Coordinates of C-alpha atoms in Angstrom, one line a residue:
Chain Y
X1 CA 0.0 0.0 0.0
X2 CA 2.2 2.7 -1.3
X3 CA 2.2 5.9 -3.6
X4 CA 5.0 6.8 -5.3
X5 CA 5.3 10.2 -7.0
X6 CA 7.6 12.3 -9.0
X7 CA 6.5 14.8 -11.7
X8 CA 6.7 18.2 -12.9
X9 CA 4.6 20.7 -13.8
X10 CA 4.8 24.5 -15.1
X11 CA 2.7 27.2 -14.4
X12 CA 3.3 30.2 -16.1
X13 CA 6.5 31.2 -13.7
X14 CA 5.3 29.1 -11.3
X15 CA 7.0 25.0 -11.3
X16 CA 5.8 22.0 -9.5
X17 CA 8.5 19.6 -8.7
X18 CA 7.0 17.1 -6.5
X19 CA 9.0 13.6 -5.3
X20 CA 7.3 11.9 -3.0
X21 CA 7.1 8.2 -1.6
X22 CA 4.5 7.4 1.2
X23 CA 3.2 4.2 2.6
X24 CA 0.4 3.4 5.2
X25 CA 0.5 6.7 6.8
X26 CA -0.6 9.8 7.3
X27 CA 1.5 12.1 5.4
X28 CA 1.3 16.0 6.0
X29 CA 1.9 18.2 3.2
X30 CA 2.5 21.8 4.9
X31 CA 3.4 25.1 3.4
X32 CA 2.0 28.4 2.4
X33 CA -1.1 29.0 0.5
X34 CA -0.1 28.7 -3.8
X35 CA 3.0 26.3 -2.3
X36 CA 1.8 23.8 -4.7
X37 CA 0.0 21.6 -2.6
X38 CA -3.2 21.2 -3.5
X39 CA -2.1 21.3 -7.2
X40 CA -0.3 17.8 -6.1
X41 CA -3.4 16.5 -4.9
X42 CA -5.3 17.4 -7.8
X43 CA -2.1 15.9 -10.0
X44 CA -2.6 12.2 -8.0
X45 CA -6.4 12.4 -8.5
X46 CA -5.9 13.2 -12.0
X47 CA -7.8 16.1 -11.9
X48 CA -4.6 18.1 -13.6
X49 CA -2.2 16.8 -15.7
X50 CA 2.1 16.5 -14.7
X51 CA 4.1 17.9 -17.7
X52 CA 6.5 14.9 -16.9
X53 CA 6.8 12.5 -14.4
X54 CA 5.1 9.3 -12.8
X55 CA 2.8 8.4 -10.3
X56 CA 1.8 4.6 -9.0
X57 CA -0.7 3.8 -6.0
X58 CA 0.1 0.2 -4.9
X59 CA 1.7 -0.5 -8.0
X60 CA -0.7 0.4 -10.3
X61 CA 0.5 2.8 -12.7
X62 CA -2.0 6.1 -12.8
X63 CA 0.4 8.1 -14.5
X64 CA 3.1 7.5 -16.9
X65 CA 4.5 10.8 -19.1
X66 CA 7.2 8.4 -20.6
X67 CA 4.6 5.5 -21.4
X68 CA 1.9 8.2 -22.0
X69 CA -0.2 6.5 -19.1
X70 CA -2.8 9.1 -18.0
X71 CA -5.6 7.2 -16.3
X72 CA -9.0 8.6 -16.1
X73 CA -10.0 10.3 -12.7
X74 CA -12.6 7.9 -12.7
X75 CA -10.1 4.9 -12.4
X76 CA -7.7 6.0 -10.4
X77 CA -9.7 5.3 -7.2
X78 CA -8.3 7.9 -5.3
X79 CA -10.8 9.8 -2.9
X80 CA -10.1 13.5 -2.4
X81 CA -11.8 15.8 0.3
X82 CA -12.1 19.6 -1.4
X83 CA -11.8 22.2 0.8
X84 CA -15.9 23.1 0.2
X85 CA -16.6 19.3 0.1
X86 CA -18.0 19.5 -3.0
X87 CA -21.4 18.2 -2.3
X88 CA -24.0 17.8 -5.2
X89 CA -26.7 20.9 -4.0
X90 CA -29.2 18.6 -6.7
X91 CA -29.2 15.7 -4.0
X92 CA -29.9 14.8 -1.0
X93 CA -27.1 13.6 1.9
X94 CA -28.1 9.8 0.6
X95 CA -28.5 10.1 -3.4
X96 CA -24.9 12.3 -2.5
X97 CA -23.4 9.0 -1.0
X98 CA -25.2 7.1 -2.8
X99 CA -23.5 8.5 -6.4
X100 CA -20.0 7.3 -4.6
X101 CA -21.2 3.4 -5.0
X102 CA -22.3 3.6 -8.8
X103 CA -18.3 3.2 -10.6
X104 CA -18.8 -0.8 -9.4
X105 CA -21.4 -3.0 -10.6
X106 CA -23.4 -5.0 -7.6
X107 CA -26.8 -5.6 -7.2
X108 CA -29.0 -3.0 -5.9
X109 CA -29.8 -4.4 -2.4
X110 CA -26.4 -4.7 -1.7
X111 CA -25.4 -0.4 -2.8
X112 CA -28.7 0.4 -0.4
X113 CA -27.0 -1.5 2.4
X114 CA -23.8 -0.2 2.0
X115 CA -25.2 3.6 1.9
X116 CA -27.1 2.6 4.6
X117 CA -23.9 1.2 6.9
X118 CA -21.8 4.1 6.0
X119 CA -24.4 6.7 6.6
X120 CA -25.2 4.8 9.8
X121 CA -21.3 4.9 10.7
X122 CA -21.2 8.4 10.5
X123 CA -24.3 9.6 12.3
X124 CA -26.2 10.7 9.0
X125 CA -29.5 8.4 9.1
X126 CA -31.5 10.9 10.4
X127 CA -30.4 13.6 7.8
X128 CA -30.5 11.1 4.8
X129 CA -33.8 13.1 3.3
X130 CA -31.4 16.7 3.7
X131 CA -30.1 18.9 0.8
X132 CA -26.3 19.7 1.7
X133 CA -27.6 23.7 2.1
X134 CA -29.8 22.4 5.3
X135 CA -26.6 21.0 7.1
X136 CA -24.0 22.6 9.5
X137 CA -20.6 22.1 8.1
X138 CA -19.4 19.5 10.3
X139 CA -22.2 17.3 8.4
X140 CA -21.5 18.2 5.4
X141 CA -18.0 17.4 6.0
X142 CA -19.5 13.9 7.1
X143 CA -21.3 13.8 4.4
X144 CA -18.2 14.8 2.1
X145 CA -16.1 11.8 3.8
X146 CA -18.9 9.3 3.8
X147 CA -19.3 9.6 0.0
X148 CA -15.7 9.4 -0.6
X149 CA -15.1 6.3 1.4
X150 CA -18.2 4.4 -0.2
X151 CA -16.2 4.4 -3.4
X152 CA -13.3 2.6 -1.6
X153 CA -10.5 4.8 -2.7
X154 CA -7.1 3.2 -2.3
X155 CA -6.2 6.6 -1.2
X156 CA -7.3 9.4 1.2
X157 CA -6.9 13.0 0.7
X158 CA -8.0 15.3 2.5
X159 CA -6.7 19.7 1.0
X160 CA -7.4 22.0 3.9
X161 CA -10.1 20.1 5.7
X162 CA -11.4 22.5 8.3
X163 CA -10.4 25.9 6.4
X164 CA -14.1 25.9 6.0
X165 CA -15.7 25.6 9.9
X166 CA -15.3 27.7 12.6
X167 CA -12.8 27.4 15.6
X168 CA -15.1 25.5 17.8
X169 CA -16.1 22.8 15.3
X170 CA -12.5 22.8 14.0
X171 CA -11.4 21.1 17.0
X172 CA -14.7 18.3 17.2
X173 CA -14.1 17.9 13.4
X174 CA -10.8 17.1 13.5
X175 CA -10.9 14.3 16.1
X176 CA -13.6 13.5 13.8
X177 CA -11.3 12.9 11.7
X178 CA -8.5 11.0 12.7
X179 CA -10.6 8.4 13.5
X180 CA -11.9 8.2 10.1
X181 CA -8.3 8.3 9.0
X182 CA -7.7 5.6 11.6
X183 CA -10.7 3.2 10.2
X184 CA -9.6 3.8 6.6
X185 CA -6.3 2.7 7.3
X186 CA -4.5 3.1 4.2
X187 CA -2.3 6.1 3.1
X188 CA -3.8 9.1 3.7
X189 CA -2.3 13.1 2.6
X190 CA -3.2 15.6 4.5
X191 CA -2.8 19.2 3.4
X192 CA -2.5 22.1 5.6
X193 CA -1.1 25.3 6.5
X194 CA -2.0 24.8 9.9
X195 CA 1.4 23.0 11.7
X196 CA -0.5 22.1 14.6
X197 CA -3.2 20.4 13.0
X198 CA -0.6 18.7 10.7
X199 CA 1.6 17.7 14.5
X200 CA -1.8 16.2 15.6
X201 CA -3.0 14.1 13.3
X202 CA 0.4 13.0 10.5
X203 CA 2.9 10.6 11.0
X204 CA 5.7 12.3 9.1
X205 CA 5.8 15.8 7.7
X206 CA 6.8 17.1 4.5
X207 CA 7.4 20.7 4.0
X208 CA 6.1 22.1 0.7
X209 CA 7.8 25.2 -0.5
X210 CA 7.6 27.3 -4.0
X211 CA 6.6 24.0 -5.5
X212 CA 9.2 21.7 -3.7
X213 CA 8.9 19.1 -1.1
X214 CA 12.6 18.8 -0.2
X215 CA 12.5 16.4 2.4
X216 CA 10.0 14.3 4.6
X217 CA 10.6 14.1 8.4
X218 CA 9.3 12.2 11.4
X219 CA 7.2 14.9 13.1
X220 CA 8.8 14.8 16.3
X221 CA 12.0 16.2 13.8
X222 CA 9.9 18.4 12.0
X223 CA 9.3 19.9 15.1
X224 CA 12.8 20.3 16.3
X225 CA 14.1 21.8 12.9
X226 CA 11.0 24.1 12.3
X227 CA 11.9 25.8 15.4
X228 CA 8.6 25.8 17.3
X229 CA 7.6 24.4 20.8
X230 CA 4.5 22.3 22.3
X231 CA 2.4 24.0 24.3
X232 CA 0.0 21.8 26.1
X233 CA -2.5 22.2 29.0
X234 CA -2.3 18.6 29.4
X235 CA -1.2 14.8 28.1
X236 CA -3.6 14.8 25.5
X237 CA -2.5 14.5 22.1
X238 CA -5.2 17.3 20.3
X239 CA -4.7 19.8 22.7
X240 CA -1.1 20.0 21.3
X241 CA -0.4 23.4 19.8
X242 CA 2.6 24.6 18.5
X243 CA 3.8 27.7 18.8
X244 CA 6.9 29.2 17.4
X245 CA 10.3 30.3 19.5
X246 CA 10.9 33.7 20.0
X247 CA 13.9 34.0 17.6
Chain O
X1 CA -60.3 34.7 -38.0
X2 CA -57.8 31.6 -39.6
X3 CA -55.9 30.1 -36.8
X4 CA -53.1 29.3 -39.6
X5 CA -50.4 31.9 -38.4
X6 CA -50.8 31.0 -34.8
X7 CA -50.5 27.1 -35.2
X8 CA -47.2 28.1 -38.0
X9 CA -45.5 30.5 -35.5
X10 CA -45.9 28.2 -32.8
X11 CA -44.7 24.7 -34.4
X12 CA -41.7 26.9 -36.0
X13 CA -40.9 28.3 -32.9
X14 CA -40.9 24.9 -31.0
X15 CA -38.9 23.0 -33.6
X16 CA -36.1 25.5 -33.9
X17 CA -36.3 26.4 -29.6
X18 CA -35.7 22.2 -29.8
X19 CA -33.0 22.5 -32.2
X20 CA -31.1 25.4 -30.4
X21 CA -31.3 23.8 -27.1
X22 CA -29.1 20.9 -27.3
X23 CA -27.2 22.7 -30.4
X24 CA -26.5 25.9 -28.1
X25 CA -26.1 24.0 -25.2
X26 CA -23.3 21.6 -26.6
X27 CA -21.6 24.9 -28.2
X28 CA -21.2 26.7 -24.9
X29 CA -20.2 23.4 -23.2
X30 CA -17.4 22.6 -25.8
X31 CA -16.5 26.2 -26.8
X32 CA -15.8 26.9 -22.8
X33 CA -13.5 24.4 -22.9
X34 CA -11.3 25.6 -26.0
X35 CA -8.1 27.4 -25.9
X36 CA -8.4 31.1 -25.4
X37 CA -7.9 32.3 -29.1
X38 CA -10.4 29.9 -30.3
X39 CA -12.8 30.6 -27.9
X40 CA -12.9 34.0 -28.7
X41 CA -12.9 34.3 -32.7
X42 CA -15.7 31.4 -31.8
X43 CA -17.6 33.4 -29.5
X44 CA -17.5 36.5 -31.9
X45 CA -18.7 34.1 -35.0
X46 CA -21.5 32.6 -32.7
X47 CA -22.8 36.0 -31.4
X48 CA -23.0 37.6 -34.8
X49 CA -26.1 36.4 -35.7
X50 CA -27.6 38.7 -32.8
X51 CA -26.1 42.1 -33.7
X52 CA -26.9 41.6 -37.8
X53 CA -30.4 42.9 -38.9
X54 CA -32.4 39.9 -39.6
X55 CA -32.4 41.0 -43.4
X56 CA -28.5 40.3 -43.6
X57 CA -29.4 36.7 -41.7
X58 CA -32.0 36.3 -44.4
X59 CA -30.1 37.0 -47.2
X60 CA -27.0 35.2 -45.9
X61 CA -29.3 32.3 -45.8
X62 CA -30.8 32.8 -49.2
X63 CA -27.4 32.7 -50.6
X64 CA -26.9 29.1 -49.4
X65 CA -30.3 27.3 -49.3
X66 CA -31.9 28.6 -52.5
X67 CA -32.9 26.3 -55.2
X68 CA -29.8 27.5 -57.5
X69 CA -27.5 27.5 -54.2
X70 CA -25.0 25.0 -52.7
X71 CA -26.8 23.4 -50.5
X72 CA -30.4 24.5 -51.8
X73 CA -29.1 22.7 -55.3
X74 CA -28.2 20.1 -53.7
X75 CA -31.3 19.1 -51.3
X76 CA -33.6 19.5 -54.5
X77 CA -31.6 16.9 -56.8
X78 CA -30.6 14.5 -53.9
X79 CA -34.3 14.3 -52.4
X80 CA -36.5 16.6 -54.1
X81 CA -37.2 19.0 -50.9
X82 CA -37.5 22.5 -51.5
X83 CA -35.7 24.5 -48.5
X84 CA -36.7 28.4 -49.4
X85 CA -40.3 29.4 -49.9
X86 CA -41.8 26.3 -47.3
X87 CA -43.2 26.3 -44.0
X88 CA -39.8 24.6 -42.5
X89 CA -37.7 27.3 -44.3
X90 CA -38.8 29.7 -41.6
X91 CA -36.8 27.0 -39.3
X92 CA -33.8 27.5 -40.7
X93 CA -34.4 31.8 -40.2
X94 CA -35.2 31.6 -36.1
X95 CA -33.0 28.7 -35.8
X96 CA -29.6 31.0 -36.8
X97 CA -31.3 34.0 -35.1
X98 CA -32.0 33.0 -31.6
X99 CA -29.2 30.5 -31.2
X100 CA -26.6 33.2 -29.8
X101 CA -29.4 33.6 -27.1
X102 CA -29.4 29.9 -26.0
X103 CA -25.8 29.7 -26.4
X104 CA -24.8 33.2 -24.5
X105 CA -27.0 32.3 -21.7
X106 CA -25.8 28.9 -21.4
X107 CA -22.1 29.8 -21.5
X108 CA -23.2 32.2 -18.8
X109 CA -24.5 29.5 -16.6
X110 CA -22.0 27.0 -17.3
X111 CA -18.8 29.7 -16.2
X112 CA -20.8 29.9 -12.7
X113 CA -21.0 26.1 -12.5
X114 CA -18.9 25.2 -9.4
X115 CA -15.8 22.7 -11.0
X116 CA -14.9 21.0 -7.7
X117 CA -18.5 19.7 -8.2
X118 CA -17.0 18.1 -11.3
X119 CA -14.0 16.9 -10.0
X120 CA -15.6 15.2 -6.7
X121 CA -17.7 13.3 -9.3
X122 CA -14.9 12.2 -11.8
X123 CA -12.9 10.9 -8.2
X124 CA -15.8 9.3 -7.0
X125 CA -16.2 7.2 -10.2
X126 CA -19.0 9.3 -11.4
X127 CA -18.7 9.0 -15.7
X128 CA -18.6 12.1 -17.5
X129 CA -22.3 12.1 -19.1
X130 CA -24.0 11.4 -15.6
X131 CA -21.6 14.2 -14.5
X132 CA -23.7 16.5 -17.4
X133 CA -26.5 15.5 -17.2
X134 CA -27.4 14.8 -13.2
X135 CA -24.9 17.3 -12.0
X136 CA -23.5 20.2 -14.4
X137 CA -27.3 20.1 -15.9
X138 CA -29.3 20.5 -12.8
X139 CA -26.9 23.2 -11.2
X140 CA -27.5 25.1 -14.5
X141 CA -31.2 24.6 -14.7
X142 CA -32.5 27.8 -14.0
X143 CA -29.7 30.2 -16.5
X144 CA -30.8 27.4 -18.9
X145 CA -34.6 27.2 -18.9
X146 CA -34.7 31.3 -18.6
X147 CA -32.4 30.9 -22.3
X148 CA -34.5 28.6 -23.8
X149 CA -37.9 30.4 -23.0
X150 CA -36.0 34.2 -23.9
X151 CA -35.1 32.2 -27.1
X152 CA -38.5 30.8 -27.9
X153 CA -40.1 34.4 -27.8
X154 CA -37.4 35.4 -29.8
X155 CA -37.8 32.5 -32.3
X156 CA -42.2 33.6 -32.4
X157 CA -41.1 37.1 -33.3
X158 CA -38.5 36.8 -35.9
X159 CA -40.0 38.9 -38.7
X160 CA -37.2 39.9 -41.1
X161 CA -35.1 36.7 -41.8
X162 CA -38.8 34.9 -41.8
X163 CA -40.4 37.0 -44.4
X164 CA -37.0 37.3 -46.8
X165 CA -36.7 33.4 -46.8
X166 CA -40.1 31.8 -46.8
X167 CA -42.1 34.6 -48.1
X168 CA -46.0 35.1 -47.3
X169 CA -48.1 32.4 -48.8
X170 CA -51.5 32.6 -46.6
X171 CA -52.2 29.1 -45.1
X172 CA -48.8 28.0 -46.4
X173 CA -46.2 29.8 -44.7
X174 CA -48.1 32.4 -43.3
X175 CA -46.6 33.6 -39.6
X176 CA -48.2 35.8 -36.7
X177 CA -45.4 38.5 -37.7
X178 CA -45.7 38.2 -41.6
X179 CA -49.9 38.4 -41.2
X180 CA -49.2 41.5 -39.3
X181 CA -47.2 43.1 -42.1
X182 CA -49.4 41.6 -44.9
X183 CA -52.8 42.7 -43.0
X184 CA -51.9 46.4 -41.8
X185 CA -50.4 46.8 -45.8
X186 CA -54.1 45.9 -47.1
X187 CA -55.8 48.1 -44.6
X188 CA -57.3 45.1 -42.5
X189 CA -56.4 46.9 -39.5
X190 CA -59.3 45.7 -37.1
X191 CA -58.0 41.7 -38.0
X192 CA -54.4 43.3 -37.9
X193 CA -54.9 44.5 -34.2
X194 CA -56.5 41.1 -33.4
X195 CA -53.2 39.3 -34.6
X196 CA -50.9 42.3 -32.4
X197 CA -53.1 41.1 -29.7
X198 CA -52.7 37.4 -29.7
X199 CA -48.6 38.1 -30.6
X200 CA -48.5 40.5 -27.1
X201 CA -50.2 38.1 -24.8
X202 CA -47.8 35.1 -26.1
X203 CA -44.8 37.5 -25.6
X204 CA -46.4 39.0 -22.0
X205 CA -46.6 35.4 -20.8
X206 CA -43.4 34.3 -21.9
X207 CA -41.7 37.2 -20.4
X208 CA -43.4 36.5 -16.8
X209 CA -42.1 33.1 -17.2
X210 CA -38.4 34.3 -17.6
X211 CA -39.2 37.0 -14.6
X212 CA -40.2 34.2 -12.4
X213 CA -37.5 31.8 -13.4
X214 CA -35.2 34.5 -12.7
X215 CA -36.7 34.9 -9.3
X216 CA -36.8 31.6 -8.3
X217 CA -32.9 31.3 -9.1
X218 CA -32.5 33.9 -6.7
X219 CA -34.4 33.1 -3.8
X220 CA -32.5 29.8 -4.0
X221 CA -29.1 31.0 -4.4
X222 CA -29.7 32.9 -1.4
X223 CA -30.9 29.7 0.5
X224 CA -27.6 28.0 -0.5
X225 CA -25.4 31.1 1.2

């Protein structure tokens, strides 16, 4: 269960020079907003296309510039979390999780009862019957994860998830979260510009800067080398917030 | 008074509306995907028809569907039809006029269409034509259906092209906007007004249906915020 990437792609001035390798973790991507790390999202999900390069998810090949492999978004299987969740305002939270079932044929009974368990699983039985402009935006996030996860992606990606919600539900969403992470159990990118978010829920760290992710640390190294200190009112691992030295 | 005009303006207007709606719906779906140059001299070429005095449409059209024309030529030898001086020639007339109208307004509401929308759907497994027509389509509804009624008022009025290529022939191709013309020029004006009256209250009610589709749209954009 591993994605391997390394591809280029130019924007006007602007160059994406991504090399990554990742397996069964959670891997933060952190950096400043136009770093380039959503675009490498969107460049795994096939959603934009590397100028060169190559990209394989447990040894399937989804991109290829030298073989001219370019699967289809469709086939890559990779489940990606936009920042506004994306929700179809047309449908309701269960045709929404429902449209993540229809890529694999199976007989109908057996879709209902998978929407059914997942929508169960994430607290959403009571709102199946909602339009996603009746729900807070901790359920739509649900909703968001729910219908990504039906359509068993071999991958989880998640670009700025709580740059939408407020502080409060920031903090339930993101333990939220990590135990989705934690049940999903394959590789899973996380992208933020949030460092403490990115200490609390990845395994290792890589920093993304003017398109470059030079080097992926351990977090507890990322934390020495990026200079900043945990500050915590207690033992518990999400009340961790980092703050940076006074230089 | 003969119903003729009013059952000809009507099936002329339907068939072309039906035309221009998937034909200006696939333009500004494809053209707002083309590379920048393209979609510009495209988007100039596609517009035209909506600045140029119908006449200029007519003639235009003249010039490639008459009987000694290209295409006109052509259609007579190959399968005998006539395509000037017929009840369907009209088609061709509102067709070219009132596409820009179904095209513009479509190209408007497909730029507003959210793309992440899109993208969710393609990652999700979701194949490109449901993503049209259950997603892309439904979001676009309202810009959509206000474009194809603006187009089919249009397409009931169209006078000049109208007359130029399929004439007046009463009970042939005899439209509300040609009887007008014809009546007020032989001094029927009492059976003239009659026809101005039936042509208002078509136009009056198509106009409240835009005004309400356009209200609607925003009440429920306001609903989503």
């Amino acid at each position: 269960m591993a994605l391997k990437i390394d591809i280029e792609k130019k924007f006007g001035t602007f160059r994406l020079q991504i090399k990554l390798n990742t397996e069964d973790e959670v891997l933060g991507l952190v950096g400043n907003s136009g770093c380039g790390k959503s675009l490498t999202l969107k460049c795994i999900a096939g959603i934009e296309k590397p100028d060169r390069g190559r990209i394989v998810l447990n040894g399937i090949t989804l991109f290829d510039s030298e073989k001219h492999i370019n699967l289809s978004p469709q086939k890559r299987r990779t489940g990606l979390l936009f920042q506004n969740y994306a929700l179809f305002p047309n449908m309701t939270v269960r045709q929404n999780i429902r449209a993540g079932t229809l890529r694999d044929q199976q007989n109908e009974k057996e879709r209902e009862n998978k929407v059914d368990a997942i929508m169960d699983s994430f607290g959403l039985s009571s709102l199946a019957s909602h339009y996603p402009r009746q729900l807070s935006g901790g359920q739509q996030q649900r909703t968001a994860l729910a219908r990504i996860l039906v359509s068993e992606p071999q991958i989880l990606m998640l670009d700025e998830p709580f740059s939408a919600l407020d502080s409060e539900l920031k903090f339930r969403m993101e333990k939220e979260v990590r135990d989705v992470i934690q049940r999903f159990g394959k590789t899973t990118i996380l992208v933020s510009h949030d460092r403490g978010e990115a200490y609390r829920l990845c395994d290792r760290i890589a920093i993304v800067q003017d398109g470059k992710a030079d080097e992926i640390l351990l977090k507890e190294e990322w934390l020495l080398k990026s200079n900043s200190v945990i500050i915590t009112t207690d033992s518990i691992p999400q009340n961790v917030i980092l703050v940076s030295k006074e230089p | 008074m003969d119903l003729f005009p009013l059952i000809n303006s009507l099936r002329i207007a339907l068939i072309s509306t039906f035309i221009i709606f998937f034909l200006g719906i696939f333009a500004a779906y494809y053209i707002a995907k083309a590379p920048r140059v393209l979609k510009g001299v495209l988007d100039v070429i596609l517009t035209l028809p909506l600045v140029l005095p119908p006449t200029v449409v007519g003639y235009l059209l003249l010039r490639v569907l008459g009987p000694k024309r290209v295409i006109g030529k052509w259609f007579l030898t190959m399968f005998g039809i006539k395509l000037t001086m017929m009840w369907w020639s009209a088609i061709f007339a509102t067709t070219v006029v009132i596409f820009p109208l179904m095209y513009r307004t479509a190209r408007g509401a497909f730029e507003a269409f959210d793309k992440t929308l899109a993208y969710s759907a393609q990652t999700i497994g979701l194949s490109n034509t449901y993503i049209f027509w259950r997603i892309r389509m439904p979001y676009c509804k309202q810009g959509i259906m206000a474009g194809t009624v603006l187009a089919f008022a249009r397409a009931l009025g169209e006078y000049g092209a109208t007359s130029m290529i399929a004439g007046y022939t009463p009970g042939r191709t005899a439209t509300i906007s040609t009887t007008v013309y014809q009546l007020w020029r032989t001094n029927d004006d009492a059976l003239a007004f009659r026809w101005v009256l039936v042509n208002m209250a078509i136009s009056f009610v198509v106009l409240l249906a835009v005004n309400m589709l356009e209200k609607k749209e925003g009440k429920e954009q306001k609903g989503a915020a």
